[in-house]
Coordinates of C-alpha atoms in Angstrom, one line a residue:
M1 CA -0.2 15.6 11.4
A2 CA 2.1 13.3 9.8
K3 CA 2.5 12.6 6.3
D4 CA 2.0 9.5 4.7
E5 CA 4.9 7.5 2.8
V6 CA 5.3 5.7 -0.4
T7 CA 8.4 3.3 -0.4
S8 CA 9.6 0.7 -2.9
V9 CA 10.0 -2.4 -1.6
S10 CA 10.7 -4.8 -4.4
D11 CA 13.8 -6.3 -3.0
I12 CA 11.8 -7.7 0.0
A13 CA 8.3 -8.1 -1.5
D14 CA 8.4 -12.0 -1.0
D15 CA 9.7 -11.7 2.4
D16 CA 6.4 -11.5 4.8
Q17 CA 8.5 -10.6 8.1
K18 CA 10.8 -8.3 6.3
L19 CA 7.8 -6.3 4.8
E20 CA 6.0 -6.2 8.3
E21 CA 9.5 -4.7 9.9
K22 CA 9.7 -2.4 7.0
A23 CA 6.0 -1.0 7.5
S24 CA 6.5 -1.0 11.2
A25 CA 9.6 0.9 11.2
T26 CA 8.1 3.4 8.8
Y27 CA 5.1 3.8 10.6
G28 CA 6.5 3.8 14.1
E29 CA 4.5 0.8 15.8
D30 CA 4.4 -2.7 15.5
L31 CA 1.8 -3.6 12.6
I32 CA 0.6 -7.2 11.5
L33 CA 0.8 -8.2 8.0
D34 CA -2.6 -9.6 6.9
P35 CA -1.8 -12.4 4.6
K36 CA -4.8 -12.5 2.3
E37 CA -4.1 -10.7 -1.0
T38 CA -7.0 -8.2 -2.2
T39 CA -7.7 -6.7 -5.6
G40 CA -9.2 -3.2 -5.1
T41 CA -12.6 -2.7 -6.7
D42 CA -13.5 0.5 -7.9
F43 CA -14.4 3.3 -5.7
E44 CA -13.8 1.0 -2.5
S45 CA -12.4 2.9 0.2
V46 CA -10.0 1.2 2.5
D47 CA -10.9 0.6 6.3
S48 CA -9.3 3.4 8.6
A49 CA -7.9 0.8 10.8
V50 CA -5.5 -0.1 7.9
C51 CA -2.1 1.4 8.5
A52 CA -0.2 0.1 5.6
I53 CA -0.8 -1.4 1.9
L54 CA 1.4 -3.3 -0.4
V55 CA 0.8 -2.5 -3.8
K56 CA 1.9 -4.3 -7.1
K57 CA 2.7 -1.7 -9.8
D58 CA 2.1 -4.0 -12.6
G59 CA -1.3 -5.3 -11.2
G60 CA -4.4 -4.3 -12.5
A61 CA -5.3 -0.9 -14.2
G62 CA -6.1 1.5 -11.5
A63 CA -4.7 3.5 -8.8
V64 CA -4.6 3.8 -5.1
T65 CA -5.5 7.6 -3.9
G66 CA -6.1 9.9 -0.7
G67 CA -4.6 10.5 2.4
T68 CA -1.2 12.9 2.0
F69 CA 0.4 10.8 -0.8
D70 CA 0.8 11.3 -4.5
N71 CA -1.6 8.6 -6.2
V72 CA 0.0 5.3 -6.7
V73 CA -0.8 4.2 -10.4
T74 CA -1.0 0.7 -11.3
G75 CA -1.4 -1.6 -14.4
P76 CA 0.5 -3.2 -17.2
K77 CA 2.7 -0.4 -18.3
Q78 CA 3.3 1.1 -15.0
G79 CA 6.5 -0.9 -14.5
T80 CA 7.4 -3.6 -12.2
G81 CA 8.0 -3.9 -8.6
Y82 CA 5.9 -3.1 -5.3
V83 CA 5.3 -0.1 -3.3
I84 CA 4.4 0.1 0.5
I85 CA 2.2 2.8 1.3
V86 CA 2.2 3.8 4.9
L87 CA -1.0 5.8 6.1
K88 CA 0.3 8.1 8.9
S89 CA -1.9 10.7 8.6
G90 CA -4.7 8.9 10.0
K91 CA -6.9 9.5 6.6
S92 CA -8.1 6.4 4.7
C93 CA -7.5 5.9 1.1
M94 CA -9.2 4.8 -2.1
F95 CA -8.9 2.0 -5.0
Y96 CA -9.8 3.6 -8.5
G97 CA -10.1 0.5 -11.0
T98 CA -8.7 -2.6 -10.0
P99 CA -5.1 -2.2 -8.3
S100 CA -3.5 -5.2 -6.6

């Protein structure tokens, strides 16, 4: 089973094409970026069809957990920037609090 990956993408966070290319390259297949921004809700599960998630580190207080990656904690005191979580394991993940 492949291991999920968490990668900093702060330098390309404003470029949808580069984000799509990065996620696709990391996942190993072509992925399509959903342009809709979502704020997670507490204990919300991510659909298993989702292969990658862009997370804003200094967004709402919370965390993204699950899969085979370490928790990605978010909130005003978590620093700035963005990470992309690529879900290679085939497992879904869950939001705690309100990460964005």
